[in-house]
Short mmCIF file of C-alpha atoms in Angstrom, two decimals:
data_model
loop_
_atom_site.label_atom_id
_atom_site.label_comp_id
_atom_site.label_asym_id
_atom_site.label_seq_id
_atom_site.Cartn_x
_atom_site.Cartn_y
_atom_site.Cartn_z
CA UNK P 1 35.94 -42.95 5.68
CA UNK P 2 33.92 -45.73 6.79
CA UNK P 3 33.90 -46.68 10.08
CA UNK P 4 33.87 -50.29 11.43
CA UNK P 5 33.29 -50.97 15.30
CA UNK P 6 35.99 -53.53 16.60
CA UNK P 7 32.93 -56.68 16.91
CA UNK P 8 32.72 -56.14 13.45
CA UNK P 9 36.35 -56.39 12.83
CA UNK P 10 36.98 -59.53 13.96
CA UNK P 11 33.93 -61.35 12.84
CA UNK P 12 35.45 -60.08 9.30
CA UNK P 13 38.98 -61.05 10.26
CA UNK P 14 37.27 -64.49 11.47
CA UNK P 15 35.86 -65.31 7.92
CA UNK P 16 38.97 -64.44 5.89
CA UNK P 17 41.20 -66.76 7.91
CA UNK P 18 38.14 -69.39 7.81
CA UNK P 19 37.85 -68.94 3.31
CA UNK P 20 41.83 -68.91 3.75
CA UNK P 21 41.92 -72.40 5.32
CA UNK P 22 39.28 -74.26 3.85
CA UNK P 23 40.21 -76.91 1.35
CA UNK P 24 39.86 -76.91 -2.09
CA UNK P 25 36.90 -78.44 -3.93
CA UNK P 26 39.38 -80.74 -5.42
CA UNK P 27 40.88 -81.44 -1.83
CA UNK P 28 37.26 -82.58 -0.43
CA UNK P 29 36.77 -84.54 -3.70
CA UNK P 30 39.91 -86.33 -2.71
CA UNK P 31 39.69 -86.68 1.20
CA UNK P 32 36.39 -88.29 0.69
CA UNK P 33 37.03 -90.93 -1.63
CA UNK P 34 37.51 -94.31 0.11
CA UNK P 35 40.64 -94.94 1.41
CA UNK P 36 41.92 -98.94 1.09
CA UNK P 37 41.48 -99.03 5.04
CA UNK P 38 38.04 -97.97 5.18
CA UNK P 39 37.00 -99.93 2.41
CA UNK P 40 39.04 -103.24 3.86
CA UNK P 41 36.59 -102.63 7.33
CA UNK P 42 33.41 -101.97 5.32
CA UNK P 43 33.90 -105.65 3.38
CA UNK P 44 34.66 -107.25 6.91
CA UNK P 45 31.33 -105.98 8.33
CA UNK P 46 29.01 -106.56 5.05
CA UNK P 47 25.87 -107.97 5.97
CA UNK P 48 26.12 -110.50 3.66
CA UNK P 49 28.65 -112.43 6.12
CA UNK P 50 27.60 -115.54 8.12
CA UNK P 51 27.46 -115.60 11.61
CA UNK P 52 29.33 -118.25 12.37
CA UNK P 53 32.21 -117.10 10.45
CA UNK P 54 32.15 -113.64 12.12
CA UNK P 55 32.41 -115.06 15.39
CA UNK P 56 36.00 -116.93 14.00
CA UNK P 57 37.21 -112.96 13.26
CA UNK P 58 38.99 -112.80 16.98
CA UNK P 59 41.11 -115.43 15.54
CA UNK P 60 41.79 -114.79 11.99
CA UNK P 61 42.34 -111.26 11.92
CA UNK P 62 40.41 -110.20 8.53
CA UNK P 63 41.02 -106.29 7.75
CA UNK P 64 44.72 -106.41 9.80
CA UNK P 65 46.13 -109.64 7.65
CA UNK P 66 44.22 -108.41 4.11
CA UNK P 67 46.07 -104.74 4.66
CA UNK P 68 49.26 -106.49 5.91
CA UNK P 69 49.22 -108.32 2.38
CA UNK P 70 48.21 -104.83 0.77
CA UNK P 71 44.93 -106.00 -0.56
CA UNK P 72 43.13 -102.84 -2.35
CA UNK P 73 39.64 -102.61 -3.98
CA UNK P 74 40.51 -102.24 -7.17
CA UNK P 75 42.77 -105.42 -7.43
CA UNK P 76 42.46 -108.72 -9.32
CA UNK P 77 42.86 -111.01 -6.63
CA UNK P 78 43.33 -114.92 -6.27
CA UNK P 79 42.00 -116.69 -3.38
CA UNK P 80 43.06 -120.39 -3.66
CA UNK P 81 41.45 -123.31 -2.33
CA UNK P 82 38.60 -120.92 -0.44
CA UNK P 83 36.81 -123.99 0.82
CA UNK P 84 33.55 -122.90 2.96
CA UNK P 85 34.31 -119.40 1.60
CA UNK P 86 35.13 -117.81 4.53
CA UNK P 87 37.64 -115.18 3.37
CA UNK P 88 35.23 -115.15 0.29
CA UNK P 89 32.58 -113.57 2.42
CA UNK P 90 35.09 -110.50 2.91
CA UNK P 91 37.02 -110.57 -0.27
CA UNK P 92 33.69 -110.74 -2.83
CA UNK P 93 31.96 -107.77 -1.31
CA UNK P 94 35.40 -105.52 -1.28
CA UNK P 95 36.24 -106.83 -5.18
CA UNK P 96 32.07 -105.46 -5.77
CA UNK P 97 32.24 -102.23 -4.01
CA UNK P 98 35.80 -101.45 -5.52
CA UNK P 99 35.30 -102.35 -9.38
CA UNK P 100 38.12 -105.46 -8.48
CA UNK P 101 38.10 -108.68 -9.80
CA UNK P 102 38.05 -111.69 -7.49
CA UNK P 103 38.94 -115.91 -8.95
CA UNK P 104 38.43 -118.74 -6.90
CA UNK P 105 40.59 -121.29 -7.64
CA UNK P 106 40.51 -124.81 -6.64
CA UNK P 107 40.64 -128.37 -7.69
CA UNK P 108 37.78 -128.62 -10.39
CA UNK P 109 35.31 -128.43 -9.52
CA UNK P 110 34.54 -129.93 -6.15
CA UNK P 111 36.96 -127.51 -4.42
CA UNK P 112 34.73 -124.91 -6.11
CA UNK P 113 31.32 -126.65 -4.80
CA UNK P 114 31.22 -123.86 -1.96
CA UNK P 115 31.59 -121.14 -4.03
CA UNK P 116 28.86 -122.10 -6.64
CA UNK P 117 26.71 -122.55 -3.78
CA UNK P 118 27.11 -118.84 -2.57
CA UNK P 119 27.07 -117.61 -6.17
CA UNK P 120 23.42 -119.16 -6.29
CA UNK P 121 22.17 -118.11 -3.11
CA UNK P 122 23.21 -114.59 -3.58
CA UNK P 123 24.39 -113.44 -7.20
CA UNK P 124 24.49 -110.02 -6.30
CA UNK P 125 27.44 -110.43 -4.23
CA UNK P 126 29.12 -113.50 -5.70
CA UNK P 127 27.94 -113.89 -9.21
CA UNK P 128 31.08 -112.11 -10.35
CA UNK P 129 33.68 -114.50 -8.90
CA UNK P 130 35.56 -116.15 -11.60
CA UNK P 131 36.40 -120.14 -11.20
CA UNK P 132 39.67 -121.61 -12.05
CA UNK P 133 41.33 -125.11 -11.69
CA UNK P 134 44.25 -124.89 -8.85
CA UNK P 135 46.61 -126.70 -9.91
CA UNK P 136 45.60 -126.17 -12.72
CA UNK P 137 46.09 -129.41 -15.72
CA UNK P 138 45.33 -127.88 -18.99
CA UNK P 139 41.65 -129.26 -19.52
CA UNK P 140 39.73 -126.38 -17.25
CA UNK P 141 39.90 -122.74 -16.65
CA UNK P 142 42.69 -121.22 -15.59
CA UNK P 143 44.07 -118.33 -13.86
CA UNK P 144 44.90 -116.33 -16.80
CA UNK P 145 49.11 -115.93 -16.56
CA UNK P 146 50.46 -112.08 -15.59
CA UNK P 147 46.92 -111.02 -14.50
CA UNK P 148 46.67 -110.96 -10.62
CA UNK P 149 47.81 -108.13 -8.34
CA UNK P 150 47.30 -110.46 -5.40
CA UNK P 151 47.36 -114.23 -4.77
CA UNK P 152 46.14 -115.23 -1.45
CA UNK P 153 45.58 -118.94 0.65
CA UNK P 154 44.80 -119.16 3.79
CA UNK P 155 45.61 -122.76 5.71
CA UNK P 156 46.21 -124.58 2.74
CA UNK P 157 50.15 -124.67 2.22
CA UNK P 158 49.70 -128.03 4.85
CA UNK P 159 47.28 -129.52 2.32
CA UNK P 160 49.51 -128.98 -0.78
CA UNK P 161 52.44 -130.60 1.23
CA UNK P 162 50.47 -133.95 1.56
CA UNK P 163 50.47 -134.57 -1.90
CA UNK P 164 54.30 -134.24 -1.87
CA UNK P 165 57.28 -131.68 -2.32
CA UNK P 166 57.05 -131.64 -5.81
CA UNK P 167 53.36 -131.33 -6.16
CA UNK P 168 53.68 -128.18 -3.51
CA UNK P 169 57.23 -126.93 -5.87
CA UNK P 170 54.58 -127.40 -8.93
CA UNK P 171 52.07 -125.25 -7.31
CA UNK P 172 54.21 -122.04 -5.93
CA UNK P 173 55.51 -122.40 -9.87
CA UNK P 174 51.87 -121.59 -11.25
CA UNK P 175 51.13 -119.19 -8.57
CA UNK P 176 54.38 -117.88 -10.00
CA UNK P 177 53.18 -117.25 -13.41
CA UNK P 178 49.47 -115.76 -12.56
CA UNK P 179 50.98 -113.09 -10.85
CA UNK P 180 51.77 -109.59 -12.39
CA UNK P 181 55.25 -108.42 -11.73
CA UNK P 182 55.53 -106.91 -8.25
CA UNK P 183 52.64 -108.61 -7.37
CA UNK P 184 51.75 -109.83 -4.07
CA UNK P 185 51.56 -113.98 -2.39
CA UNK P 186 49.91 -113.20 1.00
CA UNK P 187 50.37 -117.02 3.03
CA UNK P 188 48.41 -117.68 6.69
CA UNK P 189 49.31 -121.49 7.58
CA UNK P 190 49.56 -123.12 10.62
CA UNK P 191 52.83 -122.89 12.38
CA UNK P 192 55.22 -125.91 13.17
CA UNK P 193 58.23 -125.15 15.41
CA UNK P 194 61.50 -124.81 13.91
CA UNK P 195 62.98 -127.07 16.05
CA UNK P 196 60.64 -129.89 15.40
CA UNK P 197 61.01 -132.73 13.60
CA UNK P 198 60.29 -132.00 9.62
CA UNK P 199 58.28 -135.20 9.43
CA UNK P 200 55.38 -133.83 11.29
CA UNK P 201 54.63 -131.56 8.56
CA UNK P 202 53.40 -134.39 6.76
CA UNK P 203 50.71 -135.36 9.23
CA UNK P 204 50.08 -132.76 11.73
CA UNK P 205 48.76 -129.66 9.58
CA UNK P 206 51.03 -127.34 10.63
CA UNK P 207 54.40 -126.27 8.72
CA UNK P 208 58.06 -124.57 9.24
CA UNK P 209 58.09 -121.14 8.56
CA UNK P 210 61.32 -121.78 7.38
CA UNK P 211 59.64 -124.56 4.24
CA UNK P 212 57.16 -122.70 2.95
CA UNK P 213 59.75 -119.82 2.49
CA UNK P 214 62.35 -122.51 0.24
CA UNK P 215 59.19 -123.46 -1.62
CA UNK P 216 58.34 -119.76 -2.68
CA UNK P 217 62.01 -118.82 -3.01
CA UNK P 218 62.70 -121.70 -5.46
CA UNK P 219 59.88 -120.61 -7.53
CA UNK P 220 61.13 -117.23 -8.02
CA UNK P 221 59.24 -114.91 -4.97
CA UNK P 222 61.05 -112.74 -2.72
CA UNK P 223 60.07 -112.85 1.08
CA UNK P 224 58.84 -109.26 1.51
CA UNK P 225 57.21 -109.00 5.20
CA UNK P 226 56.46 -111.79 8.16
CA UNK P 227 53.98 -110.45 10.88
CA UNK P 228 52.25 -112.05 14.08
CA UNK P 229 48.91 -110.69 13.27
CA UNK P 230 47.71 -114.76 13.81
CA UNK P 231 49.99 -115.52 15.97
CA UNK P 232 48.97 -117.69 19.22
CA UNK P 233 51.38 -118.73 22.02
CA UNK P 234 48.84 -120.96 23.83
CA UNK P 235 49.16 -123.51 21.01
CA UNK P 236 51.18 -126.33 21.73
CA UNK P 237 51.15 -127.79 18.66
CA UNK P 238 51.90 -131.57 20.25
CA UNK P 239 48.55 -133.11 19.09
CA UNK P 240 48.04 -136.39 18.19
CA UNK P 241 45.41 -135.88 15.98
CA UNK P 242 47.03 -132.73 14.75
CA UNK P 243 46.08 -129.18 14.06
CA UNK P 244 42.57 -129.91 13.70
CA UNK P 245 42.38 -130.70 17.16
CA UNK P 246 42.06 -127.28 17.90
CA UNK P 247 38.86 -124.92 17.04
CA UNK P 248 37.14 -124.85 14.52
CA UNK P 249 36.94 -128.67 13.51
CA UNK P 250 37.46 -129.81 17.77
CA UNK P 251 38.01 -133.11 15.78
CA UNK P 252 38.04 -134.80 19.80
CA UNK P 253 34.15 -134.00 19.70
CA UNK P 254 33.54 -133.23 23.75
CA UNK P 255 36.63 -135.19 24.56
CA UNK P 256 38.94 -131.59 26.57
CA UNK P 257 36.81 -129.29 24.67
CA UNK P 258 36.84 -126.77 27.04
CA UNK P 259 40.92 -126.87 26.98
CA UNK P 260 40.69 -126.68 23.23
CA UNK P 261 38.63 -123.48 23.30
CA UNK P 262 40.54 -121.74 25.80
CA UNK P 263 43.58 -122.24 23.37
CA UNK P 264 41.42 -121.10 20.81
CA UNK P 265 42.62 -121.71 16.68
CA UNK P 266 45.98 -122.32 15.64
CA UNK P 267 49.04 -120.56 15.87
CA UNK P 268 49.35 -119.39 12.32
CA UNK P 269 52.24 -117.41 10.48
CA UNK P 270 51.89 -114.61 7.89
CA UNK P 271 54.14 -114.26 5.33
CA UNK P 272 53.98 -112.09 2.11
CA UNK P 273 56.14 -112.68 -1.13
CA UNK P 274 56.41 -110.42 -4.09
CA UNK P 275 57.03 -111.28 -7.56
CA UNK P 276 60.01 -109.30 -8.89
CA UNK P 277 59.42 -106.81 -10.99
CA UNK P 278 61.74 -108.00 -13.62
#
């Protein structure tokens, strides 16, 4: 009989419990394929971003309010009215790295001029966004109807209410249709106080939490989650010249500036809608 000295023993013992534990080659293959999470903080910090608009990330939250709204890699997402492109920046470089598909839609086309600017200063990252007309009128492109996973604006609800209630009803309706079923709305607008008077929303830039939930409602969405991610209890909200008083736009020029920056960007809600599934 073979005899084996007790070191030996356990150094043997050591490497059977070790092959007994490790994880299967399919296991690795699996824990090291990018998770939404990971992939959500990679788009926030591509290079490609601009400065400027990093710096505004303290405010606006980017990887929290994209995986509050369940935003994944592989999605066809909407982002409406993207103006400067600032959620863009993220959303275009996570659509790329994840085989997604990413539209910008806007009024045609000058609500688009931002975009095409991007898409000719860098093609690699934004030649793939598709352009549609939001609202759409029949003439232009269009958000093709049952395609999107995920429909996302950020601080535009406001805008859509100054052309009226039933322009802003006509726009949750097409939103409506370009969604799949059990798709996602993800909303960030600027917050008006329930107890204040309705009539501000018209002027001021900010909104009841409480409207743009009857406007989705009526067009057929289901209010799924509300979170504080953007939430900000320094803002007053009693401007006279409104939302847009407040950073980024400081629309007072010099004029309390430093009181405006210590209050920093809006308070904002976040509200996410699904599209029932039948």
């Amino acid at each position: 009989m073979r005899h084996f000295r007790p070191v030996a023993i356990a150094a043997l013992l050591t490497a059977v419990a070790a092959a007994c534990s490790a994880p299967s080659h399919d296991a690795v293959a699996k824990d090291s394929a990018a998770k939404p999470g990971d992939a959500l903080a990679a788009a926030v910090a591509a290079p490609t971003r601009t400065p400027a608009n990093l710096a505004r990330d303290k405010y606006r939250h980017p990887a929290e309010t994209l995986a509050f709204f369940g935003v994944k890699p592989g999605d066809t997402v909407v982002e409406l009215w993207p103006g400067a492109g600032w959620y863009t920046e993220i959303l275009a470089p996570l659509a790329k790295a994840g085989g997604g598909t990413l539209y910008a839609a806007a009024p045609w086309d000058r609500g688009l001029n931002r975009v095409k600017a991007k898409q000719t200063e860098n093609a690699d990252v934004y030649g793939a966004v598709k352009l549609a007309e939001f609202p759409n009128a029949g003439t232009n492109p269009k958000v093709p109807d049952g395609s999107a996973d995920v429909v996302l604006t950020f601080r535009n609800v406001h805008n859509w209410r100054f052309d009226g209630k039933d322009n802003t009803a006509e726009a949750f309706k097409q939103i409506f249709a370009m969604l799949k079923p059990g798709g996602t709305l993800g909303i960030v607008d600027h917050r008006l106080n329930e107890s204040d008077d309705s009539a501000k929303e018209e002027k001021s830039g900010y909104m009841k939490e409480s409207s743009i939930i009857g406007f989705a409602e009526a067009a057929g969405f289901k209010l799924a989650g509300k979170s504080e991610i953007n939430a900000n209890p320094k803002d007053t909200k009693d401007y006279p010249k409104g939302v847009w008083t407040l950073p980024p736009t400081l629309t007072e020029g010099d004029a309390n500036r430093d009181t405006y920056l210590a209050i920093g960007e809006s308070d904002r809600m976040t509200l996410k809608f699904v599209k029932p599934a039948s």
